[in-house]
Amino acid sequence: MTTPLMAGMAVAATALAGRYGIQAWQAFKARPPRPRMRRFYEGGFQQQMTRREAALILGVREGAVEEKIKEAHRKVMITNHPDAGGSHYLASKINEAKEMMLGKARDSGSAF
């Protein structure tokens, strides 16, 4: 008598667990996608720009190729361009970061 009862409870528990698993999977698939963008550099600027700081500003690795550097520079400049309401200071730092990453660094540092 207890064996059929235990088997029935095991089947019911398995069915409930399977139902919960299917619902959890569907909720996981239906969630809105998170953007895969990284956050921009939030720190203050150093007196003399380093390659590491330039890479953080542009959001690329220190050993990035020229194409990636130019693409990242373009994306960051679109959001921070002075003609679109951005800061002249930030635009100069972004340009300085691009020049640093491409190996065309200025001797004097920032214009500001």
Short mmCIF file of C-alpha atoms in Angstrom, two decimals:
data_model
loop_
_atom_site.label_atom_id
_atom_site.label_comp_id
_atom_site.label_asym_id
_atom_site.label_seq_id
_atom_site.Cartn_x
_atom_site.Cartn_y
_atom_site.Cartn_z
CA MET A 1 0.00 0.00 0.00
CA THR A 2 2.75 2.47 0.78
CA THR A 3 4.79 1.63 -2.33
CA PRO A 4 2.17 2.92 -4.82
CA LEU A 5 1.63 5.95 -2.60
CA MET A 6 5.36 6.75 -2.52
CA ALA A 7 5.66 6.20 -6.27
CA GLY A 8 2.73 8.56 -6.86
CA MET A 9 4.30 11.22 -4.65
CA ALA A 10 7.63 10.85 -6.45
CA VAL A 11 5.94 11.27 -9.83
CA ALA A 12 4.03 14.32 -8.58
CA ALA A 13 7.19 15.88 -7.15
CA THR A 14 9.05 15.26 -10.42
CA ALA A 15 6.20 16.80 -12.42
CA LEU A 16 6.11 19.89 -10.18
CA ALA A 17 9.89 20.29 -10.38
CA GLY A 18 9.77 19.93 -14.16
CA ARG A 19 6.96 22.49 -14.39
CA TYR A 20 8.91 24.92 -12.21
CA GLY A 21 12.04 24.38 -14.33
CA ILE A 22 10.17 25.06 -17.58
CA GLN A 23 8.61 28.24 -16.15
CA ALA A 24 11.98 29.46 -14.89
CA TRP A 25 13.58 28.81 -18.29
CA GLN A 26 10.83 30.69 -20.12
CA ALA A 27 11.16 33.64 -17.74
CA PHE A 28 14.93 33.61 -18.28
CA LYS A 29 14.53 33.65 -22.07
CA ALA A 30 11.86 36.40 -21.97
CA ARG A 31 13.88 38.88 -19.90
CA PRO A 32 15.03 42.02 -21.73
CA PRO A 33 18.59 41.82 -23.02
CA ARG A 34 21.17 43.79 -21.10
CA PRO A 35 23.40 46.01 -23.17
CA ARG A 36 26.88 44.58 -23.49
CA MET A 37 28.49 47.99 -23.27
CA ARG A 38 31.04 48.62 -20.63
CA ARG A 39 30.86 51.71 -18.52
CA PHE A 40 33.03 54.65 -19.45
CA TYR A 41 36.04 55.75 -17.45
CA GLU A 42 34.84 57.54 -14.31
CA GLY A 43 38.07 58.65 -12.70
CA GLY A 44 39.75 62.03 -12.72
CA PHE A 45 42.52 62.76 -15.18
CA GLN A 46 46.20 62.42 -14.39
CA GLN A 47 48.60 65.31 -14.97
CA GLN A 48 50.44 63.49 -17.77
CA MET A 49 48.31 61.05 -19.78
CA THR A 50 49.49 57.44 -19.67
CA ARG A 51 48.72 54.69 -22.12
CA ARG A 52 46.60 52.95 -19.48
CA GLU A 53 44.52 56.06 -18.86
CA ALA A 54 44.09 56.59 -22.60
CA ALA A 55 42.85 53.01 -22.99
CA LEU A 56 40.38 53.50 -20.11
CA ILE A 57 39.03 56.72 -21.61
CA LEU A 58 38.45 55.13 -25.01
CA GLY A 59 37.23 51.83 -23.57
CA VAL A 60 39.76 49.65 -25.41
CA ARG A 61 42.65 47.44 -24.36
CA GLU A 62 46.14 48.87 -24.17
CA GLY A 63 47.27 46.69 -27.07
CA ALA A 64 44.30 47.48 -29.34
CA VAL A 65 44.81 47.81 -33.08
CA GLU A 66 44.48 51.14 -34.88
CA GLU A 67 41.04 50.35 -36.34
CA LYS A 68 39.54 49.60 -32.90
CA ILE A 69 41.09 52.75 -31.45
CA LYS A 70 39.64 54.93 -34.21
CA GLU A 71 36.22 53.28 -33.90
CA ALA A 72 36.18 53.72 -30.11
CA HIS A 73 37.32 57.36 -30.49
CA ARG A 74 34.49 58.03 -32.92
CA LYS A 75 31.86 56.51 -30.60
CA VAL A 76 33.06 58.43 -27.56
CA MET A 77 33.37 61.69 -29.51
CA ILE A 78 29.83 61.39 -30.87
CA THR A 79 28.49 61.41 -27.32
CA ASN A 80 30.86 64.11 -26.01
CA HIS A 81 31.36 66.43 -28.98
CA PRO A 82 31.21 70.15 -28.09
CA ASP A 83 28.86 70.89 -31.01
CA ALA A 84 26.38 68.39 -29.55
CA GLY A 85 26.46 69.88 -26.06
CA GLY A 86 29.60 68.13 -24.81
CA SER A 87 32.52 69.63 -23.00
CA HIS A 88 35.54 71.11 -24.79
CA TYR A 89 37.74 69.79 -21.99
CA LEU A 90 36.46 66.22 -22.37
CA ALA A 91 36.79 66.42 -26.15
CA SER A 92 40.42 67.49 -25.81
CA LYS A 93 41.10 64.63 -23.37
CA ILE A 94 39.45 62.13 -25.72
CA ASN A 95 41.54 63.41 -28.63
CA GLU A 96 44.66 63.26 -26.47
CA ALA A 97 43.82 59.66 -25.54
CA LYS A 98 43.47 58.76 -29.23
CA GLU A 99 46.81 60.37 -30.05
CA MET A 100 48.45 58.57 -27.13
CA MET A 101 47.09 55.19 -28.23
CA LEU A 102 48.14 55.78 -31.84
CA GLY A 103 51.64 56.83 -30.78
CA LYS A 104 51.28 60.51 -31.67
CA ALA A 105 51.40 61.81 -28.10
CA ARG A 106 51.97 65.48 -27.41
CA ASP A 107 54.85 66.54 -25.18
CA SER A 108 52.93 69.20 -23.26
CA GLY A 109 49.92 67.08 -22.33
CA SER A 110 46.45 68.60 -22.34
CA ALA A 111 45.68 71.97 -23.85
CA PHE A 112 43.79 72.88 -20.65
#
